[in-house]
Coordinates of C-alpha atoms and ligand atoms in Angstrom, one line a residue:
M1 CA 28.3 -4.0 28.7
S2 CA 26.7 -6.7 26.6
K3 CA 24.6 -5.6 23.7
S4 CA 22.7 -8.9 23.5
I5 CA 20.0 -10.1 25.9
S6 CA 17.9 -13.1 26.7
G7 CA 14.4 -12.5 28.0
F8 CA 14.0 -9.1 26.5
S9 CA 10.4 -9.8 25.6
K10 CA 9.6 -10.6 29.2
L11 CA 10.7 -7.1 30.5
S12 CA 8.1 -4.4 31.1
K13 CA 7.8 -1.7 28.4
R14 CA 9.8 0.7 30.7
G15 CA 12.3 -2.1 31.3
K16 CA 12.8 -2.6 27.6
L17 CA 13.3 1.1 27.0
R18 CA 15.7 1.4 29.9
W19 CA 17.8 -1.6 28.6
L20 CA 17.8 -0.1 25.1
V21 CA 18.8 3.4 26.0
E22 CA 21.6 2.2 28.4
N23 CA 23.1 0.0 25.7
F24 CA 22.6 1.9 22.5
F25 CA 22.5 5.6 23.2
K26 CA 25.0 8.2 24.4
D27 CA 22.5 10.2 26.4
P28 CA 20.2 7.5 28.0
E29 CA 18.2 9.7 30.3
N30 CA 17.3 12.3 27.6
V31 CA 16.5 9.6 25.0
M32 CA 14.4 7.7 27.5
R33 CA 12.4 10.9 28.3
E34 CA 12.1 11.7 24.6
L35 CA 10.8 8.3 23.6
M36 CA 8.4 8.3 26.5
S37 CA 7.1 11.7 25.5
Y38 CA 5.5 10.0 22.5
W39 CA 3.5 7.6 24.6
L40 CA -0.2 8.3 24.6
L41 CA -1.6 9.9 27.7
N42 CA -4.5 7.6 27.8
E43 CA -3.1 4.3 29.0
E44 CA -5.9 2.2 27.7
E45 CA -5.5 3.6 24.2
Q46 CA -1.7 3.0 24.5
K47 CA -2.3 -0.6 25.5
I48 CA -4.4 -1.1 22.3
L49 CA -1.6 0.3 20.1
D50 CA 1.0 -1.8 22.0
G51 CA -1.1 -4.9 21.3
F52 CA -0.6 -4.5 17.5
S53 CA 3.0 -5.5 17.7
E54 CA 5.7 -6.8 20.1
N55 CA 8.6 -5.3 22.1
T56 CA 7.1 -1.8 21.7
I57 CA 8.9 1.0 23.4
S58 CA 7.2 4.1 21.9
N59 CA 5.0 5.3 19.0
F60 CA 6.3 6.3 15.6
Y61 CA 4.2 9.1 14.2
L62 CA 3.4 9.7 10.5
P63 CA 1.4 12.5 9.0
F64 CA -2.3 11.8 8.6
G65 CA -3.6 13.9 5.7
V66 CA -6.7 14.3 3.6
A67 CA -7.2 14.6 -0.2
P68 CA -10.6 16.2 -0.8
N69 CA -12.7 16.4 -4.0
F70 CA -12.4 12.8 -5.2
V71 CA -15.5 12.1 -7.3
I72 CA -15.7 8.3 -7.8
N73 CA -18.8 6.9 -9.5
D74 CA -20.5 10.3 -8.9
K75 CA -19.9 10.1 -5.1
T76 CA -17.6 12.7 -3.5
Y77 CA -15.0 11.6 -1.0
A78 CA -12.4 13.2 1.2
I79 CA -9.7 10.5 1.2
P80 CA -7.5 9.8 4.3
M81 CA -3.8 9.4 3.5
V82 CA -1.0 8.4 5.8
I83 CA 2.4 9.2 4.2
E84 CA 5.7 10.7 5.1
E85 CA 6.6 12.0 1.6
S86 CA 5.9 15.6 0.7
S87 CA 3.8 16.5 -2.4
V88 CA 1.9 13.1 -2.5
V89 CA -1.2 14.4 -0.8
A90 CA -1.0 17.7 -2.7
A91 CA -0.6 15.7 -6.0
A92 CA -3.6 13.4 -5.3
S93 CA -5.7 16.4 -4.3
S94 CA -4.8 18.3 -7.3
A95 CA -5.6 15.4 -9.7
A96 CA -8.9 14.9 -7.9
K97 CA -9.7 18.6 -8.4
F98 CA -8.7 18.3 -12.1
W99 CA -10.9 15.3 -12.8
M100 CA -13.8 16.6 -10.7
T101 CA -14.8 19.0 -13.5
R102 CA -14.2 16.3 -16.2
G103 CA -16.7 13.6 -15.1
G104 CA -14.7 12.4 -12.1
F105 CA -13.2 8.9 -11.7
K106 CA -15.1 5.7 -12.6
A107 CA -14.3 2.4 -10.9
K108 CA -15.6 -1.2 -10.9
V109 CA -14.6 -4.3 -9.0
I110 CA -13.9 -7.1 -11.5
S111 CA -13.6 -10.0 -9.0
T112 CA -12.9 -10.7 -5.3
K113 CA -11.3 -14.1 -5.1
K114 CA -8.7 -14.7 -2.4
V115 CA -6.2 -17.6 -2.6
G116 CA -4.6 -20.1 -0.2
Q117 CA -2.4 -23.2 -0.6
V118 CA -1.5 -26.4 1.2
H119 CA 2.0 -27.4 0.0
F120 CA 2.8 -31.1 0.5
M121 CA 5.1 -33.9 -0.5
W122 CA 3.6 -37.3 -1.5
S123 CA 5.5 -40.2 -3.1
G124 CA 2.9 -42.1 -5.0
D125 CA 1.0 -42.6 -8.2
A126 CA -0.4 -39.2 -9.1
N127 CA -3.4 -40.9 -10.8
K128 CA -4.4 -42.5 -7.6
L129 CA -4.5 -39.2 -5.8
E130 CA -6.5 -37.5 -8.6
E131 CA -9.0 -40.4 -8.6
V132 CA -9.8 -39.9 -4.9
F133 CA -9.5 -36.1 -4.9
S134 CA -13.2 -35.4 -5.1
D135 CA -13.8 -37.5 -2.0
L136 CA -10.9 -35.6 -0.3
K137 CA -12.5 -32.3 -1.2
I138 CA -15.7 -33.3 0.5
K139 CA -13.9 -34.4 3.6
M140 CA -11.8 -31.2 3.8
Q141 CA -14.9 -29.1 3.5
E142 CA -16.9 -31.1 6.0
D143 CA -14.0 -31.0 8.5
A144 CA -13.7 -27.3 8.1
A145 CA -17.4 -26.6 8.3
G146 CA -17.1 -25.2 11.9
I147 CA -14.6 -22.6 10.6
T148 CA -16.4 -21.7 7.5
K149 CA -20.0 -21.5 9.0
N150 CA -20.1 -17.8 9.8
M151 CA -18.4 -16.8 6.5
V152 CA -20.9 -18.9 4.5
E153 CA -23.7 -17.1 6.4
R154 CA -22.2 -13.8 5.3
G155 CA -22.2 -15.0 1.7
G156 CA -18.6 -16.1 1.5
G157 CA -16.5 -19.2 2.1
I158 CA -14.7 -21.7 -0.1
L159 CA -15.2 -21.2 -3.8
D160 CA -13.2 -24.1 -5.3
I161 CA -10.4 -26.5 -4.6
Q162 CA -7.8 -27.8 -7.0
L163 CA -5.1 -30.3 -6.8
I164 CA -1.9 -29.1 -8.6
N165 CA 0.7 -31.6 -9.5
Y166 CA 4.1 -30.0 -9.4
T167 CA 6.1 -33.3 -9.6
G168 CA 7.3 -32.3 -13.1
V169 CA 9.2 -29.4 -11.4
E170 CA 10.0 -30.9 -8.1
K171 CA 9.9 -34.6 -7.1
D172 CA 6.8 -35.5 -5.0
Y173 CA 5.6 -31.9 -4.7
Y174 CA 1.9 -31.2 -4.8
Q175 CA -0.3 -28.3 -3.9
I176 CA -3.9 -27.9 -2.9
K177 CA -4.9 -24.5 -4.2
V178 CA -8.1 -23.0 -2.8
N179 CA -10.1 -19.9 -3.8
F180 CA -12.1 -18.1 -1.2
E181 CA -14.6 -15.3 -0.9
T182 CA -14.1 -13.4 2.3
C183 CA -16.7 -10.7 1.9
D184 CA -15.7 -7.5 3.8
S185 CA -12.7 -9.0 5.6
M186 CA -9.2 -9.3 4.1
G187 CA -9.6 -12.9 5.3
A188 CA -6.0 -13.8 6.2
N189 CA -6.9 -15.5 9.5
F190 CA -9.9 -17.2 8.1
I191 CA -8.0 -18.6 5.1
N192 CA -5.1 -19.8 7.2
S193 CA -7.4 -21.5 9.7
V194 CA -9.2 -23.3 6.8
L195 CA -5.9 -24.4 5.2
E196 CA -4.5 -25.8 8.4
S197 CA -7.7 -27.8 8.9
F198 CA -7.4 -29.0 5.2
A199 CA -3.8 -30.1 6.0
V200 CA -5.0 -32.3 8.9
S201 CA -7.9 -33.7 6.7
L202 CA -5.4 -34.5 3.9
R203 CA -3.1 -36.5 6.2
E204 CA -6.1 -38.4 7.8
F205 CA -7.6 -39.1 4.4
V206 CA -4.5 -40.7 2.7
A207 CA -3.8 -42.7 5.9
V208 CA -7.1 -44.7 5.4
Q209 CA -7.0 -45.3 1.6
D210 CA -7.0 -49.1 1.5
H211 CA -5.9 -49.2 -2.2
F212 CA -2.9 -47.0 -1.5
A213 CA 0.4 -48.8 -1.0
D214 CA 2.0 -48.3 2.5
E215 CA 4.3 -45.5 1.4
E216 CA 1.4 -43.8 -0.2
K217 CA -0.5 -43.6 3.1
E218 CA 1.8 -40.8 4.3
V219 CA 1.8 -37.1 3.3
T220 CA 4.4 -34.6 4.5
V221 CA 2.7 -31.2 4.7
I222 CA 5.3 -28.5 4.2
M223 CA 3.1 -25.5 4.9
S224 CA -0.4 -24.2 4.7
I225 CA -0.7 -20.5 4.0
L226 CA -2.7 -17.9 2.1
S227 CA -1.1 -16.4 -1.0
N228 CA -0.8 -12.6 -1.2
Y229 CA -0.9 -12.9 -4.9
T230 CA -4.6 -12.4 -5.7
P231 CA -4.9 -11.5 -9.4
E232 CA -8.6 -12.3 -9.3
C233 CA -9.3 -9.8 -6.5
L234 CA -9.2 -7.1 -9.1
V235 CA -10.4 -3.6 -9.4
R236 CA -10.4 -1.2 -12.4
T237 CA -10.4 2.6 -12.1
W238 CA -10.3 5.1 -15.0
V239 CA -10.8 8.7 -16.2
E240 CA -11.7 9.8 -19.7
C241 CA -12.6 13.0 -21.5
P242 CA -12.3 14.5 -24.9
V243 CA -8.6 15.5 -25.5
S244 CA -9.8 19.1 -26.1
E245 CA -11.2 19.3 -22.5
L246 CA -7.8 18.5 -21.0
G247 CA -7.0 22.3 -21.2
D248 CA -3.7 23.9 -21.6
F249 CA -0.6 23.2 -19.5
T250 CA 2.4 25.0 -18.3
N251 CA 5.3 25.7 -20.7
D252 CA 2.8 26.3 -23.6
I253 CA 1.8 22.7 -23.9
D254 CA -1.7 22.4 -25.5
A255 CA -4.1 19.6 -24.7
E256 CA -3.2 17.5 -27.7
A257 CA 0.5 17.7 -27.1
F258 CA -0.1 16.9 -23.5
A259 CA -2.2 13.9 -24.2
K260 CA 0.4 12.5 -26.6
K261 CA 3.3 13.1 -24.3
F262 CA 1.3 11.6 -21.4
C263 CA 0.4 8.4 -23.3
M264 CA 4.0 8.1 -24.4
A265 CA 5.1 8.3 -20.8
V266 CA 2.8 5.5 -19.9
R267 CA 4.0 3.5 -22.9
I268 CA 7.6 3.9 -21.8
A269 CA 6.7 2.4 -18.5
H270 CA 5.3 -0.6 -20.4
I271 CA 8.5 -1.0 -22.3
D272 CA 11.3 -0.3 -19.8
Q273 CA 11.5 -1.9 -16.4
Y274 CA 13.6 0.8 -14.8
R275 CA 10.9 3.4 -15.7
A276 CA 8.1 0.9 -14.8
T277 CA 9.4 0.5 -11.3
T278 CA 9.4 4.3 -10.6
H279 CA 6.0 4.7 -12.4
N280 CA 4.4 2.0 -10.2
K281 CA 6.1 3.5 -7.1
G282 CA 4.2 6.6 -7.9
I283 CA 0.9 4.6 -8.0
F284 CA 1.7 3.0 -4.7
N285 CA 2.4 6.5 -3.2
G286 CA -1.4 6.9 -3.4
V287 CA -2.4 3.3 -2.8
D288 CA -0.2 2.7 0.3
A289 CA -1.2 5.9 1.9
V290 CA -4.9 4.9 1.9
V291 CA -4.2 1.3 2.8
L292 CA -2.2 2.5 5.8
A293 CA -4.9 5.1 6.8
T294 CA -7.6 2.4 6.8
G295 CA -5.6 -0.1 8.8
N296 CA -4.9 -2.6 6.0
D297 CA -1.7 -4.5 5.1
F298 CA 0.4 -2.4 2.8
R299 CA 3.1 -5.1 2.5
A300 CA 0.6 -7.6 1.1
I301 CA -0.8 -5.0 -1.3
E302 CA 2.6 -3.9 -2.6
A303 CA 3.8 -7.5 -3.0
C304 CA 0.7 -8.4 -4.9
G305 CA 0.8 -5.3 -7.1
H306 CA 4.3 -5.8 -8.2
T307 CA 3.8 -9.5 -9.0
Y308 CA 0.7 -8.5 -11.0
A309 CA 2.8 -5.9 -12.8
A310 CA 4.9 -8.8 -14.1
H311 CA 2.1 -11.2 -14.8
D312 CA 3.0 -11.6 -18.5
G313 CA 6.6 -12.3 -17.6
H314 CA 7.9 -8.8 -17.9
Y315 CA 7.5 -6.1 -15.2
R316 CA 5.4 -3.3 -16.6
S317 CA 3.3 -0.2 -15.8
L318 CA 0.1 -1.0 -13.8
S319 CA -1.7 1.8 -15.6
H320 CA -2.6 2.2 -19.2
C321 CA -3.4 5.1 -21.5
K322 CA -4.9 5.5 -25.0
I323 CA -6.3 8.2 -27.2
E324 CA -9.0 7.0 -29.4
N325 CA -11.4 9.0 -31.5
G326 CA -10.3 12.2 -29.7
I327 CA -11.0 10.7 -26.3
F328 CA -8.2 10.5 -23.7
K329 CA -8.5 7.5 -21.5
F330 CA -6.3 6.6 -18.6
W331 CA -6.9 3.5 -16.4
L332 CA -5.4 1.2 -13.8
D333 CA -6.1 -2.5 -13.1
L334 CA -5.0 -3.4 -9.6
P335 CA -5.4 -6.5 -7.4
L336 CA -6.3 -5.3 -4.0
A337 CA -7.2 -7.7 -1.1
V338 CA -8.4 -5.3 1.6
G339 CA -10.9 -5.4 4.4
T340 CA -13.2 -3.0 6.2
V341 CA -13.9 -5.4 9.1
G342 CA -11.4 -7.4 11.2
G343 CA -7.7 -6.8 11.5
L344 CA -6.9 -3.3 12.7
T345 CA -9.7 -1.7 10.8
K346 CA -11.8 -1.1 13.9
L347 CA -9.1 -1.4 16.6
H348 CA -6.8 1.4 15.4
P349 CA -8.5 4.6 16.5
I350 CA -7.5 6.6 13.4
A351 CA -8.1 3.7 10.9
K352 CA -11.7 3.7 12.4
R353 CA -12.0 7.4 11.7
S354 CA -10.6 7.0 8.2
L355 CA -13.3 4.5 7.4
E356 CA -15.9 6.8 8.9
M357 CA -14.6 9.7 6.8
L358 CA -15.1 7.4 3.7
G359 CA -18.7 6.7 4.8
N360 CA -17.9 3.2 6.2
P361 CA -17.5 1.6 2.8
N362 CA -17.6 -2.2 2.3
A363 CA -14.5 -3.9 1.0
E364 CA -15.5 -3.5 -2.7
E365 CA -16.0 0.2 -2.3
L366 CA -12.7 0.6 -0.5
M367 CA -11.0 -1.3 -3.3
M368 CA -12.3 1.3 -5.7
I369 CA -11.3 4.2 -3.5
I370 CA -7.8 2.9 -3.0
A371 CA -7.1 2.1 -6.7
T372 CA -8.5 5.5 -7.7
T373 CA -6.1 7.3 -5.3
G374 CA -3.3 5.4 -7.0
L375 CA -4.5 6.4 -10.4
A376 CA -4.8 10.1 -9.3
Q377 CA -1.3 10.0 -7.9
N378 CA 0.0 8.5 -11.1
F379 CA -1.8 11.2 -13.2
A380 CA -0.4 14.1 -11.1
A381 CA 3.1 12.7 -11.2
L382 CA 3.0 12.1 -15.0
R383 CA 1.4 15.5 -15.6
S384 CA 4.3 17.1 -13.8
L385 CA 6.9 15.0 -15.5
V386 CA 5.7 15.8 -19.0
T387 CA 5.2 19.5 -18.4
T388 CA 7.1 21.3 -15.6
G389 CA 9.3 18.4 -14.5
I390 CA 8.8 16.8 -11.0
Q391 CA 11.1 19.1 -9.0
Q392 CA 9.1 22.2 -9.3
G393 CA 6.0 20.9 -7.4
H394 CA 7.7 18.3 -5.3
M395 CA 10.5 20.6 -4.0
K396 CA 8.0 23.4 -3.3
M397 CA 6.3 21.1 -0.9
H398 CA 9.6 19.8 0.4
L399 CA 10.8 23.3 1.2
V400 CA 9.6 23.3 4.8
N401 CA 11.5 20.0 5.5
I402 CA 14.7 21.6 4.1
L403 CA 14.1 24.7 6.3
N404 CA 13.5 22.5 9.3
H405 CA 16.6 20.5 8.6
M406 CA 18.6 23.8 8.4
G407 CA 17.1 24.9 11.8
A408 CA 15.2 27.9 10.3
N409 CA 13.0 29.9 12.7
Q410 CA 9.4 30.9 11.8
E411 CA 10.4 34.3 10.5
E412 CA 13.0 32.7 8.2
K413 CA 10.5 30.1 7.0
D414 CA 7.9 32.8 6.1
A415 CA 10.5 34.7 4.2
A416 CA 11.8 31.6 2.4
C417 CA 8.3 30.5 1.4
K418 CA 7.6 34.0 0.0
H419 CA 11.0 34.1 -1.8
F420 CA 10.6 30.6 -3.4
I421 CA 7.1 31.1 -4.8
D422 CA 8.5 31.6 -8.3
K423 CA 11.9 30.0 -7.9
V424 CA 13.3 26.5 -8.1
V425 CA 13.8 25.0 -4.7
S426 CA 17.0 22.9 -4.1
F427 CA 19.0 22.2 -1.0
N428 CA 21.7 24.6 -2.2
S429 CA 19.4 27.4 -3.2
V430 CA 17.7 27.3 0.3
R431 CA 21.0 27.3 2.1
L432 CA 22.1 30.3 0.0
F433 CA 18.9 32.1 0.7
L434 CA 19.2 31.5 4.4
D435 CA 22.8 32.6 4.5
E436 CA 22.0 35.8 2.7
Y437 CA 18.8 36.3 4.7
R438 CA 20.7 35.8 8.0
S439 CA 23.4 38.2 6.9
G440 CA 20.8 40.7 5.7
T441 CA 21.8 40.5 2.0
S442 CA 18.9 38.5 0.6
G443 CA 17.5 40.2 -2.5
N444 CA 13.7 40.2 -1.9
V445 CA 13.1 40.2 1.8
K446 CA 15.9 41.6 3.9
K447 CA 16.0 40.5 7.5
K448 CA 17.5 43.8 8.7
S449 CA 14.6 45.8 7.2
I450 CA 12.0 43.4 8.7
L451 CA 13.7 43.7 12.1
K452 CA 13.8 47.5 11.8
N453 CA 10.0 47.7 11.2
Ligands
HMG501 P1 0.3 23.4 -8.3 O1 -0.2 23.5 -9.7 O2 1.5 24.3 -8.0 O3 -0.8 23.6 -7.3 O4 0.8 21.9 -8.2 P2 -1.7 24.8 -7.0 O5 -1.1 25.7 -6.0 O6 -2.2 25.5 -8.3 O7 -3.0 24.1 -6.3 C1 -3.9 23.3 -7.1 C2 -4.4 22.2 -6.2 O8 -3.3 21.3 -5.9 C3 -4.9 22.6 -4.9 O9 -6.2 23.0 -4.9 C4 -4.8 21.3 -4.1 O10 -5.8 20.4 -4.4 C5 -3.4 20.8 -4.5 P3 -6.9 23.9 -3.7 O11 -6.7 23.2 -2.5 O12 -6.1 25.2 -3.8 O13 -8.3 24.1 -4.1 N1 -2.4 21.4 -3.7 C6 -2.2 21.2 -2.4 N2 -2.8 20.5 -1.5 C7 -2.4 20.4 -0.3 N3 -1.3 21.2 0.2 C8 -0.6 21.9 -0.7 C9 -1.0 22.0 -2.0 N4 -0.6 22.6 -3.1 C10 -1.4 22.3 -4.1 N5 0.5 22.6 -0.3 C11 1.5 20.0 -7.1 C12 1.5 21.5 -7.1 C13 2.5 19.5 -6.0 C14 0.1 19.5 -6.8 C15 1.9 19.5 -8.5 O14 3.2 20.0 -8.8 C16 2.0 18.0 -8.6 O15 1.0 17.3 -8.7 N6 3.2 17.5 -8.6 C17 3.5 16.0 -8.6 C18 4.0 15.7 -7.2 C19 4.2 14.2 -7.0 O16 3.9 13.4 -7.9 N7 4.7 13.9 -5.9 C20 5.0 12.5 -5.5 C21 6.4 12.4 -5.0 S1 7.5 12.2 -6.4 C22 7.5 10.5 -6.5 O17 7.9 9.8 -5.7 C23 6.9 9.8 -7.7 C24 7.4 9.9 -9.0 O18 8.8 9.5 -9.1 C25 6.6 8.9 -9.8 C26 6.9 8.8 -11.3 O19 8.1 9.1 -11.6 O20 6.0 8.5 -12.0 C27 7.3 11.2 -9.6

């Protein structure tokens, strides 16, 4: 049987699934039934989900969790998080609880500019193009007025337009770089529509420039597209308190020793790229989970964040820490282009509820919430790393996954959770415990004695 197909996209959803299971699975009927069991019962709601993507055959579930007790700028939030990794929500919640009694998190939006570019080739005298560029800018804006009208009414639109001459790097290559304000929307469709209109205006404009030589009357537009790198769509979030108020930590680490170790851990992530990548991954544990929960584009956010982390030419920590005059300060600057209208924000039923849970924030408030969750996550991870080590907390949360993986029943899970309260969890230690428990030789809780009672 052939494993390739023409016209797959034209098949019905059931037809796609049937073709797939018959070609790629050993037990087609069962797999078909299983994948269909994840379809929503409400057909209308299922159609909305299917509309988000293409060639859909089922739904892929991820846990939807909540991190309560986040005090940000004196307002308390319960933050929705969608993530598959254990201990992330617990860590964020625990950092939120820690800072709740130390003044909470503070956050401010520094700027909200989005970026788009028209990339084009033009073989002419660069001075001539620069001379007429102000006229071209007027034409481009006039031609795009129909597209920008509503955004302008909302207080946004085109902020500025620049001509960038890249011919020193690549023969004939220029760029029109545009800054936008897109208010509460992420703005991707708006920006791309404006840029495509600009590209048409550009071609028309050069074609009628009488003083241009014939070969200068033609432009080859390579592409018109937003940039996901938005270093000027930036938010800052921070926590601070006197070092003495940090309290004492596990393993007899006092506040001062903790603060110093913590700052050094951040410093290491500024020096070393291997550490910086993991450090920033920890930040994105929190960021992505809220971005996903609120129906925003986590690939765009990640791409932008990592580019920003290398904005001085060296990939570094996105967060910073200092101790000054006895005050511990830990902060994060993060570019975040997110929306609270448009896209999936209101279409995805749970994204809609997530935004409602947050009090239907505008885009700027959402930027502050998302960045703060990233900072909280980073704080919790570093606190563990410089005190107990990561495995203690992380593996405690991961225990249930290991037990499920080993096919433990509820009684065995209960016994294991009790047993591992004060012990280090690892795959091997859990396997050993289960073996002993099943054979009735486990030290603390013996299966045989439970069964007898
Ligand atoms: P703990 O001290 O054992 O927690 O910490 P606790 O039992 O004392 O509870 C304190 C609070 O923590 C709770 O307050 C919750 O807020 C939260 P309460 O609700 O009782 O009022 N909490 C939980 N929330 C939900 N479900 C739970 C739960 N348990 C505690 N089951 C904790 C345990 C996991 C919080 C701590 O060890 C921790 O923060 N660990 C860090 C875990 C982490 O960072 N995980 C991310 C995955 S590892 C990774 O990918 C990133 C990394 O590589 C990044 C890097 O290297 O920088 C580490």
